[in-house]
Amino acid sequence: MSWFILSRANFLIMNKIITFFKKYKNKLYLNTKRDFSCY
C-alpha cells in the first residue's frame, strides 16, 4: 500500500516536472525566435 502511494506521488512529481519543462522550453523557444527575428 505504501509503495502504491509512493509511486503515485512520484508520478505526480514527474508530471509537474515534465509540464514545467514543457512550459520552460516553450518560453525559451519563443524568446529565441523573437531574438532571431530582430536580426
PDB file of N, CA and C in Angstrom, residues 7-23:
ATOM      1  N   SER A   7       4.584   5.549  -5.329  1.00  0.00           N
ATOM      2  CA  SER A   7       4.670   5.603  -6.794  1.00  0.00           C
ATOM      3  C   SER A   7       3.711   6.654  -7.338  1.00  0.00           C
ATOM      4  N   ARG A   8       2.567   6.807  -6.688  1.00  0.00           N
ATOM      5  CA  ARG A   8       1.591   7.810  -7.123  1.00  0.00           C
ATOM      6  C   ARG A   8       2.171   9.213  -6.925  1.00  0.00           C
ATOM      7  N   ALA A   9       2.786   9.444  -5.780  1.00  0.00           N
ATOM      8  CA  ALA A   9       3.400  10.748  -5.509  1.00  0.00           C
ATOM      9  C   ALA A   9       4.533  10.992  -6.497  1.00  0.00           C
ATOM     10  N   ASN A  10       5.312   9.952  -6.753  1.00  0.00           N
ATOM     11  CA  ASN A  10       6.406  10.056  -7.712  1.00  0.00           C
ATOM     12  C   ASN A  10       5.874  10.445  -9.077  1.00  0.00           C
ATOM     13  N   PHE A  11       4.784   9.813  -9.482  1.00  0.00           N
ATOM     14  CA  PHE A  11       4.180  10.089 -10.782  1.00  0.00           C
ATOM     15  C   PHE A  11       3.723  11.539 -10.865  1.00  0.00           C
ATOM     16  N   LEU A  12       3.092  12.033  -9.801  1.00  0.00           N
ATOM     17  CA  LEU A  12       2.609  13.417  -9.790  1.00  0.00           C
ATOM     18  C   LEU A  12       3.779  14.388  -9.861  1.00  0.00           C
ATOM     19  N   ILE A  13       4.846  14.076  -9.131  1.00  0.00           N
ATOM     20  CA  ILE A  13       6.029  14.950  -9.147  1.00  0.00           C
ATOM     21  C   ILE A  13       6.632  14.970 -10.549  1.00  0.00           C
ATOM     22  N   MET A  14       6.746  13.792 -11.147  1.00  0.00           N
ATOM     23  CA  MET A  14       7.299  13.720 -12.505  1.00  0.00           C
ATOM     24  C   MET A  14       6.425  14.512 -13.471  1.00  0.00           C
ATOM     25  N   ASN A  15       5.121  14.397 -13.314  1.00  0.00           N
ATOM     26  CA  ASN A  15       4.185  15.136 -14.159  1.00  0.00           C
ATOM     27  C   ASN A  15       4.416  16.632 -14.035  1.00  0.00           C
ATOM     28  N   LYS A  16       4.571  17.098 -12.802  1.00  0.00           N
ATOM     29  CA  LYS A  16       4.807  18.525 -12.563  1.00  0.00           C
ATOM     30  C   LYS A  16       6.099  18.958 -13.226  1.00  0.00           C
ATOM     31  N   ILE A  17       7.145  18.144 -13.063  1.00  0.00           N
ATOM     32  CA  ILE A  17       8.445  18.485 -13.649  1.00  0.00           C
ATOM     33  C   ILE A  17       8.341  18.529 -15.164  1.00  0.00           C
ATOM     34  N   ILE A  18       7.657  17.541 -15.746  1.00  0.00           N
ATOM     35  CA  ILE A  18       7.532  17.479 -17.209  1.00  0.00           C
ATOM     36  C   ILE A  18       6.765  18.687 -17.729  1.00  0.00           C
ATOM     37  N   THR A  19       5.649  19.028 -17.078  1.00  0.00           N
ATOM     38  CA  THR A  19       4.870  20.178 -17.542  1.00  0.00           C
ATOM     39  C   THR A  19       5.670  21.455 -17.380  1.00  0.00           C
ATOM     40  N   PHE A  20       6.446  21.546 -16.298  1.00  0.00           N
ATOM     41  CA  PHE A  20       7.275  22.731 -16.080  1.00  0.00           C
ATOM     42  C   PHE A  20       8.308  22.857 -17.185  1.00  0.00           C
ATOM     43  N   PHE A  21       8.948  21.732 -17.525  1.00  0.00           N
ATOM     44  CA  PHE A  21       9.964  21.769 -18.578  1.00  0.00           C
ATOM     45  C   PHE A  21       9.354  22.119 -19.926  1.00  0.00           C
ATOM     46  N   LYS A  22       8.161  21.603 -20.189  1.00  0.00           N
ATOM     47  CA  LYS A  22       7.493  21.923 -21.457  1.00  0.00           C
ATOM     48  C   LYS A  22       7.224  23.415 -21.539  1.00  0.00           C
ATOM     49  N   LYS A  23       6.686  23.985 -20.446  1.00  0.00           N
ATOM     50  CA  LYS A  23       6.412  25.422 -20.416  1.00  0.00           C
ATOM     51  C   LYS A  23       7.703  26.205 -20.589  1.00  0.00           C
TER      52      LYS A  23
END
